[in-house]
Amino acid sequence: MMRIGVVTFPGTLDDRDAARAVRLAGGEPIPLWHADADLRAVDAVVLPGGFSYGDYLRAGAISRFAPVMGSIIAAANGGLPVLGICNGFQILCEAHLLPGSMIKNDQLTFVCREQVLSVENADTAWTRDYTAGQKITVPLKNQDGQFVADEHTLDELEGEGRVVVRYQGWNPNGSRRDIAGITNAAGNVVGLMPHPEHAVEVGYGPDGVQGPRTGTDGLKFFTSVLHSLVG
């Protein structure tokens, strides 16, 4: 069984949800502590959502220097699959594993809603079980969710196919070019603001085609990495 590390920082909220998503996908969730540099021989890592270190300074800025991140940065540069969700995406940007920055939502309010996304890149370690152009619905909840970058970086992301998911119907936070998630050039590091771990189990996710709370569109993020690891 593939071992998927789930990191907990002070202020992390969604580590148990991420661990459950890994388990439902068929993997073994391995808890990783922010102050411990040992990755415990995991096969992939999830940086879950929350407000690590209270989002002091700015979201993810302190977490980037946690001992566990030194190991994750080195391993990610060596090919380890890493998924950053919401605060995890912010941390990946702060760690320069992904380009750009996350700032306050353009309306300066916390947003919580079911969000439709378009899967733009189905070739990453975390999206291979989707199809390009597929529309999915997962919860979104953030305050510092506006993705920004200079025009050169945005053009590079678009030109290299590194936009992973894009907001559909409504841009909830002002992110440039409706970008909801991106990948690194190698496709092993992915960050996104919406929360796929909250759409993995009937009865607890968004509304779906089968009725209220039946949406499980987020589960394939977690099955994708397991399939990527086994080839």
PDB file of C-alpha atoms in Angstrom:
ATOM      1  CA  MET A   1       0.000   0.000   0.000  1.00  0.00           C
ATOM      2  CA  MET A   2       1.352   3.430  -0.975  1.00  0.00           C
ATOM      3  CA  ARG A   3       2.233   5.706   1.922  1.00  0.00           C
ATOM      4  CA  ILE A   4       0.985   9.273   1.542  1.00  0.00           C
ATOM      5  CA  GLY A   5       2.294  11.772   4.088  1.00  0.00           C
ATOM      6  CA  VAL A   6      -0.119  14.390   5.456  1.00  0.00           C
ATOM      7  CA  VAL A   7       1.617  17.332   7.137  1.00  0.00           C
ATOM      8  CA  THR A   8       0.268  19.059  10.242  1.00  0.00           C
ATOM      9  CA  PHE A   9       1.382  22.582  11.086  1.00  0.00           C
ATOM     10  CA  PRO A  10       0.127  24.624  14.048  1.00  0.00           C
ATOM     11  CA  GLY A  11      -3.201  25.919  12.731  1.00  0.00           C
ATOM     12  CA  THR A  12      -3.770  23.178  10.146  1.00  0.00           C
ATOM     13  CA  LEU A  13      -7.493  22.374   9.933  1.00  0.00           C
ATOM     14  CA  ASP A  14      -7.921  19.793   7.204  1.00  0.00           C
ATOM     15  CA  ASP A  15      -5.249  17.200   7.911  1.00  0.00           C
ATOM     16  CA  ARG A  16      -7.771  14.596   9.084  1.00  0.00           C
ATOM     17  CA  ASP A  17      -9.931  15.237   6.029  1.00  0.00           C
ATOM     18  CA  ALA A  18      -6.923  14.799   3.769  1.00  0.00           C
ATOM     19  CA  ALA A  19      -5.943  11.594   5.573  1.00  0.00           C
ATOM     20  CA  ARG A  20      -9.455  10.235   5.121  1.00  0.00           C
ATOM     21  CA  ALA A  21      -9.359  11.089   1.423  1.00  0.00           C
ATOM     22  CA  VAL A  22      -6.079   9.181   1.066  1.00  0.00           C
ATOM     23  CA  ARG A  23      -7.608   6.206   2.870  1.00  0.00           C
ATOM     24  CA  LEU A  24     -10.757   6.234   0.724  1.00  0.00           C
ATOM     25  CA  ALA A  25      -8.581   6.339  -2.393  1.00  0.00           C
ATOM     26  CA  GLY A  26      -6.762   3.204  -1.259  1.00  0.00           C
ATOM     27  CA  GLY A  27      -3.587   4.640   0.216  1.00  0.00           C
ATOM     28  CA  GLU A  28      -2.142   4.677   3.713  1.00  0.00           C
ATOM     29  CA  PRO A  29      -2.051   8.149   5.281  1.00  0.00           C
ATOM     30  CA  ILE A  30       1.123   8.834   7.259  1.00  0.00           C
ATOM     31  CA  PRO A  31       1.071  11.766   9.703  1.00  0.00           C
ATOM     32  CA  LEU A  32       4.008  14.156   9.339  1.00  0.00           C
ATOM     33  CA  TRP A  33       4.752  16.824  11.966  1.00  0.00           C
ATOM     34  CA  HIS A  34       5.955  20.287  10.964  1.00  0.00           C
ATOM     35  CA  ALA A  35       8.886  20.257  13.384  1.00  0.00           C
ATOM     36  CA  ASP A  36      10.205  16.867  12.251  1.00  0.00           C
ATOM     37  CA  ALA A  37      12.370  16.695   9.133  1.00  0.00           C
ATOM     38  CA  ASP A  38      11.837  12.938   8.763  1.00  0.00           C
ATOM     39  CA  LEU A  39       9.431  12.162   5.899  1.00  0.00           C
ATOM     40  CA  ARG A  40       9.056   8.578   7.144  1.00  0.00           C
ATOM     41  CA  ALA A  41       9.730   7.042   3.725  1.00  0.00           C
ATOM     42  CA  VAL A  42       6.453   8.272   2.238  1.00  0.00           C
ATOM     43  CA  ASP A  43       5.704   7.950  -1.458  1.00  0.00           C
ATOM     44  CA  ALA A  44       3.950  11.333  -1.758  1.00  0.00           C
ATOM     45  CA  VAL A  45       2.991  14.284   0.445  1.00  0.00           C
ATOM     46  CA  VAL A  46      -0.162  16.348   0.966  1.00  0.00           C
ATOM     47  CA  LEU A  47       0.047  19.831   2.488  1.00  0.00           C
ATOM     48  CA  PRO A  48      -3.536  20.345   3.701  1.00  0.00           C
ATOM     49  CA  GLY A  49      -5.562  23.480   4.260  1.00  0.00           C
ATOM     50  CA  GLY A  50      -5.901  25.659   7.310  1.00  0.00           C
ATOM     51  CA  PHE A  51      -4.160  28.673   8.753  1.00  0.00           C
ATOM     52  CA  SER A  52      -0.635  27.472   9.496  1.00  0.00           C
ATOM     53  CA  TYR A  53       0.991  29.552  12.223  1.00  0.00           C
ATOM     54  CA  GLY A  54      -2.142  31.696  12.202  1.00  0.00           C
ATOM     55  CA  ASP A  55      -1.220  33.120   8.763  1.00  0.00           C
ATOM     56  CA  TYR A  56       1.019  35.602  10.586  1.00  0.00           C
ATOM     57  CA  LEU A  57       3.184  37.746   8.295  1.00  0.00           C
ATOM     58  CA  ARG A  58       1.258  36.297   5.351  1.00  0.00           C
ATOM     59  CA  ALA A  59      -0.305  32.942   4.536  1.00  0.00           C
ATOM     60  CA  GLY A  60       2.324  30.193   4.409  1.00  0.00           C
ATOM     61  CA  ALA A  61       5.276  32.504   5.039  1.00  0.00           C
ATOM     62  CA  ILE A  62       6.345  30.924   8.341  1.00  0.00           C
ATOM     63  CA  SER A  63       5.512  27.342   7.361  1.00  0.00           C
ATOM     64  CA  ARG A  64       7.949  27.581   4.481  1.00  0.00           C
ATOM     65  CA  PHE A  65      10.787  27.490   7.049  1.00  0.00           C
ATOM     66  CA  ALA A  66       9.490  24.534   9.091  1.00  0.00           C
ATOM     67  CA  PRO A  67      11.951  21.616   9.327  1.00  0.00           C
ATOM     68  CA  VAL A  68       9.598  19.326   7.412  1.00  0.00           C
ATOM     69  CA  MET A  69       9.575  21.740   4.473  1.00  0.00           C
ATOM     70  CA  GLY A  70      13.325  21.491   4.013  1.00  0.00           C
ATOM     71  CA  SER A  71      12.913  17.778   3.431  1.00  0.00           C
ATOM     72  CA  ILE A  72       9.820  18.238   1.242  1.00  0.00           C
ATOM     73  CA  ILE A  73      11.525  20.819  -0.968  1.00  0.00           C
ATOM     74  CA  ALA A  74      14.502  18.540  -1.543  1.00  0.00           C
ATOM     75  CA  ALA A  75      12.287  15.514  -2.186  1.00  0.00           C
ATOM     76  CA  ALA A  76       9.951  17.420  -4.512  1.00  0.00           C
ATOM     77  CA  ASN A  77      12.897  18.629  -6.564  1.00  0.00           C
ATOM     78  CA  GLY A  78      13.860  14.967  -6.797  1.00  0.00           C
ATOM     79  CA  GLY A  79      10.440  13.956  -8.130  1.00  0.00           C
ATOM     80  CA  LEU A  80       8.335  13.227  -5.018  1.00  0.00           C
ATOM     81  CA  PRO A  81       4.651  13.989  -5.730  1.00  0.00           C
ATOM     82  CA  VAL A  82       3.437  16.875  -3.548  1.00  0.00           C
ATOM     83  CA  LEU A  83      -0.097  18.296  -3.394  1.00  0.00           C
ATOM     84  CA  GLY A  84      -0.797  21.632  -1.697  1.00  0.00           C
ATOM     85  CA  ILE A  85      -4.435  22.402  -0.919  1.00  0.00           C
ATOM     86  CA  CYS A  86      -5.449  25.993  -0.054  1.00  0.00           C
ATOM     87  CA  ASN A  87      -2.956  26.900   2.699  1.00  0.00           C
ATOM     88  CA  GLY A  88      -0.777  24.134   1.257  1.00  0.00           C
ATOM     89  CA  PHE A  89      -0.817  25.924  -2.110  1.00  0.00           C
ATOM     90  CA  GLN A  90       0.211  29.132  -0.355  1.00  0.00           C
ATOM     91  CA  ILE A  91       3.091  27.276   1.309  1.00  0.00           C
ATOM     92  CA  LEU A  92       4.254  25.828  -2.017  1.00  0.00           C
ATOM     93  CA  CYS A  93       4.390  29.331  -3.488  1.00  0.00           C
ATOM     94  CA  GLU A  94       6.284  30.643  -0.478  1.00  0.00           C
ATOM     95  CA  ALA A  95       8.713  27.732  -0.805  1.00  0.00           C
ATOM     96  CA  HIS A  96       9.203  28.537  -4.518  1.00  0.00           C
ATOM     97  CA  LEU A  97       8.148  25.055  -5.528  1.00  0.00           C
ATOM     98  CA  LEU A  98       5.419  26.835  -7.496  1.00  0.00           C
ATOM     99  CA  PRO A  99       5.527  30.352  -8.985  1.00  0.00           C
ATOM    100  CA  GLY A 100       3.310  33.291  -8.096  1.00  0.00           C
ATOM    101  CA  SER A 101       1.787  34.449  -4.832  1.00  0.00           C
ATOM    102  CA  MET A 102      -1.505  34.326  -2.951  1.00  0.00           C
ATOM    103  CA  ILE A 103      -3.048  37.575  -1.688  1.00  0.00           C
ATOM    104  CA  LYS A 104      -6.355  38.634  -0.130  1.00  0.00           C
ATOM    105  CA  ASN A 105      -9.499  37.908  -2.123  1.00  0.00           C
ATOM    106  CA  ASP A 106     -10.422  40.858  -4.300  1.00  0.00           C
ATOM    107  CA  GLN A 107     -13.621  41.431  -2.281  1.00  0.00           C
ATOM    108  CA  LEU A 108     -11.609  41.286   0.969  1.00  0.00           C
ATOM    109  CA  THR A 109     -14.013  38.718   2.406  1.00  0.00           C
ATOM    110  CA  PHE A 110     -13.819  35.035   3.293  1.00  0.00           C
ATOM    111  CA  VAL A 111     -15.409  32.896   0.571  1.00  0.00           C
ATOM    112  CA  CYS A 112     -17.071  29.522   1.222  1.00  0.00           C
ATOM    113  CA  ARG A 113     -19.005  27.857  -1.595  1.00  0.00           C
ATOM    114  CA  GLU A 114     -19.291  24.884  -3.902  1.00  0.00           C
ATOM    115  CA  GLN A 115     -17.108  25.751  -6.871  1.00  0.00           C
ATOM    116  CA  VAL A 116     -17.179  24.441 -10.429  1.00  0.00           C
ATOM    117  CA  LEU A 117     -13.721  23.896 -11.928  1.00  0.00           C
ATOM    118  CA  SER A 118     -12.440  22.915 -15.338  1.00  0.00           C
ATOM    119  CA  VAL A 119      -9.577  20.419 -15.380  1.00  0.00           C
ATOM    120  CA  GLU A 120      -7.042  21.987 -17.729  1.00  0.00           C
ATOM    121  CA  ASN A 121      -4.165  19.524 -17.289  1.00  0.00           C
ATOM    122  CA  ALA A 122      -4.858  15.824 -16.793  1.00  0.00           C
ATOM    123  CA  ASP A 123      -1.222  14.777 -17.127  1.00  0.00           C
ATOM    124  CA  THR A 124       0.081  15.584 -13.635  1.00  0.00           C
ATOM    125  CA  ALA A 125       0.700  13.055 -10.885  1.00  0.00           C
ATOM    126  CA  TRP A 126      -2.416  14.367  -9.125  1.00  0.00           C
ATOM    127  CA  THR A 127      -4.860  14.679 -12.058  1.00  0.00           C
ATOM    128  CA  ARG A 128      -4.219  11.728 -14.375  1.00  0.00           C
ATOM    129  CA  ASP A 129      -7.581  10.104 -13.494  1.00  0.00           C
ATOM    130  CA  TYR A 130      -9.450  13.116 -14.897  1.00  0.00           C
ATOM    131  CA  THR A 131      -9.842  14.104 -18.542  1.00  0.00           C
ATOM    132  CA  ALA A 132      -8.824  17.470 -19.946  1.00  0.00           C
ATOM    133  CA  GLY A 133     -11.820  19.786 -20.047  1.00  0.00           C
ATOM    134  CA  GLN A 134     -13.755  17.817 -17.425  1.00  0.00           C
ATOM    135  CA  LYS A 135     -15.950  19.933 -15.153  1.00  0.00           C
ATOM    136  CA  ILE A 136     -15.856  19.063 -11.460  1.00  0.00           C
ATOM    137  CA  THR A 137     -17.396  20.573  -8.335  1.00  0.00           C
ATOM    138  CA  VAL A 138     -15.502  20.825  -5.056  1.00  0.00           C
ATOM    139  CA  PRO A 139     -15.814  23.109  -2.011  1.00  0.00           C
ATOM    140  CA  LEU A 140     -13.851  26.344  -1.850  1.00  0.00           C
ATOM    141  CA  LYS A 141     -13.093  28.213   1.378  1.00  0.00           C
ATOM    142  CA  ASN A 142     -10.442  30.906   1.596  1.00  0.00           C
ATOM    143  CA  GLN A 143      -9.571  34.455   2.479  1.00  0.00           C
ATOM    144  CA  ASP A 144      -6.158  34.727   0.841  1.00  0.00           C
ATOM    145  CA  GLY A 145      -7.068  32.901  -2.345  1.00  0.00           C
ATOM    146  CA  GLN A 146      -6.263  35.374  -5.085  1.00  0.00           C
ATOM    147  CA  PHE A 147      -3.480  33.944  -7.236  1.00  0.00           C
ATOM    148  CA  VAL A 148      -1.255  36.634  -8.732  1.00  0.00           C
ATOM    149  CA  ALA A 149       1.870  36.618 -10.883  1.00  0.00           C
ATOM    150  CA  ASP A 150       3.519  38.886 -13.432  1.00  0.00           C
ATOM    151  CA  GLU A 151       2.381  38.639 -17.046  1.00  0.00           C
ATOM    152  CA  HIS A 152       5.520  36.778 -18.136  1.00  0.00           C
ATOM    153  CA  THR A 153       4.923  34.069 -15.511  1.00  0.00           C
ATOM    154  CA  LEU A 154       1.243  33.834 -16.408  1.00  0.00           C
ATOM    155  CA  ASP A 155       2.082  33.498 -20.105  1.00  0.00           C
ATOM    156  CA  GLU A 156       4.643  30.819 -19.251  1.00  0.00           C
ATOM    157  CA  LEU A 157       2.120  28.855 -17.175  1.00  0.00           C
ATOM    158  CA  GLU A 158      -0.418  29.037 -19.995  1.00  0.00           C
ATOM    159  CA  GLY A 159       2.058  28.258 -22.745  1.00  0.00           C
ATOM    160  CA  GLU A 160       3.522  25.245 -20.949  1.00  0.00           C
ATOM    161  CA  GLY A 161       0.118  23.830 -19.997  1.00  0.00           C
ATOM    162  CA  ARG A 162       0.830  24.256 -16.294  1.00  0.00           C
ATOM    163  CA  VAL A 163      -2.611  25.590 -15.336  1.00  0.00           C
ATOM    164  CA  VAL A 164      -4.166  22.528 -13.709  1.00  0.00           C
ATOM    165  CA  VAL A 165      -7.666  23.741 -12.818  1.00  0.00           C
ATOM    166  CA  ARG A 166      -9.537  26.932 -13.648  1.00  0.00           C
ATOM    167  CA  TYR A 167     -12.604  28.545 -12.079  1.00  0.00           C
ATOM    168  CA  GLN A 168     -15.797  28.186 -14.094  1.00  0.00           C
ATOM    169  CA  GLY A 169     -18.930  30.291 -13.910  1.00  0.00           C
ATOM    170  CA  TRP A 170     -17.524  32.769 -11.413  1.00  0.00           C
ATOM    171  CA  ASN A 171     -14.077  33.795 -10.277  1.00  0.00           C
ATOM    172  CA  PRO A 172     -14.553  33.822  -6.481  1.00  0.00           C
ATOM    173  CA  ASN A 173     -11.377  35.640  -5.455  1.00  0.00           C
ATOM    174  CA  GLY A 174      -9.991  37.591  -8.410  1.00  0.00           C
ATOM    175  CA  SER A 175      -7.259  35.111  -9.328  1.00  0.00           C
ATOM    176  CA  ARG A 176      -5.468  36.085 -12.517  1.00  0.00           C
ATOM    177  CA  ARG A 177      -6.879  34.384 -15.622  1.00  0.00           C
ATOM    178  CA  ASP A 178      -9.334  32.424 -13.422  1.00  0.00           C
ATOM    179  CA  ILE A 179      -6.480  30.178 -12.279  1.00  0.00           C
ATOM    180  CA  ALA A 180      -7.477  27.868  -9.411  1.00  0.00           C
ATOM    181  CA  GLY A 181      -4.444  25.569  -9.449  1.00  0.00           C
ATOM    182  CA  ILE A 182      -1.081  25.097 -11.142  1.00  0.00           C
ATOM    183  CA  THR A 183       1.740  22.582 -11.453  1.00  0.00           C
ATOM    184  CA  ASN A 184       5.504  22.714 -11.712  1.00  0.00           C
ATOM    185  CA  ALA A 185       7.198  21.864 -14.995  1.00  0.00           C
ATOM    186  CA  ALA A 186       7.721  18.223 -13.998  1.00  0.00           C
ATOM    187  CA  GLY A 187       4.070  17.672 -13.062  1.00  0.00           C
ATOM    188  CA  ASN A 188       4.801  16.180  -9.645  1.00  0.00           C
ATOM    189  CA  VAL A 189       4.010  19.309  -7.583  1.00  0.00           C
ATOM    190  CA  VAL A 190       0.453  20.653  -7.754  1.00  0.00           C
ATOM    191  CA  GLY A 191      -1.219  23.408  -5.766  1.00  0.00           C
ATOM    192  CA  LEU A 192      -4.857  24.462  -5.828  1.00  0.00           C
ATOM    193  CA  MET A 193      -7.101  26.648  -3.688  1.00  0.00           C
ATOM    194  CA  PRO A 194     -10.322  24.536  -3.739  1.00  0.00           C
ATOM    195  CA  HIS A 195     -10.569  21.536  -1.412  1.00  0.00           C
ATOM    196  CA  PRO A 196     -10.847  18.161  -3.201  1.00  0.00           C
ATOM    197  CA  GLU A 197     -10.591  16.343   0.152  1.00  0.00           C
ATOM    198  CA  HIS A 198     -14.063  17.676   0.996  1.00  0.00           C
ATOM    199  CA  ALA A 199     -15.591  15.966  -2.037  1.00  0.00           C
ATOM    200  CA  VAL A 200     -14.610  12.330  -1.654  1.00  0.00           C
ATOM    201  CA  GLU A 201     -17.492  10.609   0.113  1.00  0.00           C
ATOM    202  CA  VAL A 202     -21.240  10.429  -0.553  1.00  0.00           C
ATOM    203  CA  GLY A 203     -23.179  12.161   2.202  1.00  0.00           C
ATOM    204  CA  TYR A 204     -20.495  14.707   3.042  1.00  0.00           C
ATOM    205  CA  GLY A 205     -19.568  16.503  -0.167  1.00  0.00           C
ATOM    206  CA  PRO A 206     -21.159  18.956  -2.573  1.00  0.00           C
ATOM    207  CA  ASP A 207     -24.435  18.332  -4.357  1.00  0.00           C
ATOM    208  CA  GLY A 208     -23.992  16.002  -7.320  1.00  0.00           C
ATOM    209  CA  VAL A 209     -25.907  14.531 -10.216  1.00  0.00           C
ATOM    210  CA  GLN A 210     -27.304  11.837  -7.918  1.00  0.00           C
ATOM    211  CA  GLY A 211     -28.714  14.393  -5.481  1.00  0.00           C
ATOM    212  CA  PRO A 212     -27.738  16.468  -2.451  1.00  0.00           C
ATOM    213  CA  ARG A 213     -24.333  15.704  -0.901  1.00  0.00           C
ATOM    214  CA  THR A 214     -23.510  13.029  -3.474  1.00  0.00           C
ATOM    215  CA  GLY A 215     -20.580  14.795  -5.147  1.00  0.00           C
ATOM    216  CA  THR A 216     -17.251  12.954  -5.019  1.00  0.00           C
ATOM    217  CA  ASP A 217     -15.397  14.812  -7.761  1.00  0.00           C
ATOM    218  CA  GLY A 218     -12.381  15.421  -5.544  1.00  0.00           C
ATOM    219  CA  LEU A 219     -11.501  11.777  -4.971  1.00  0.00           C
ATOM    220  CA  LYS A 220      -9.607  11.405  -8.243  1.00  0.00           C
ATOM    221  CA  PHE A 221      -6.888  13.776  -7.043  1.00  0.00           C
ATOM    222  CA  PHE A 222      -5.972  11.089  -4.541  1.00  0.00           C
ATOM    223  CA  THR A 223      -6.512   8.038  -6.754  1.00  0.00           C
ATOM    224  CA  SER A 224      -4.445   9.771  -9.438  1.00  0.00           C
ATOM    225  CA  VAL A 225      -1.302   9.907  -7.355  1.00  0.00           C
ATOM    226  CA  LEU A 226      -1.665   6.268  -6.336  1.00  0.00           C
ATOM    227  CA  HIS A 227      -1.956   5.266  -9.989  1.00  0.00           C
ATOM    228  CA  SER A 228       1.015   7.482 -10.853  1.00  0.00           C
ATOM    229  CA  LEU A 229       3.153   5.789  -8.223  1.00  0.00           C
ATOM    230  CA  VAL A 230       2.439   2.305  -9.524  1.00  0.00           C
ATOM    231  CA  GLY A 231       2.984   3.387 -13.113  1.00  0.00           C
TER     232      GLY A 231
END
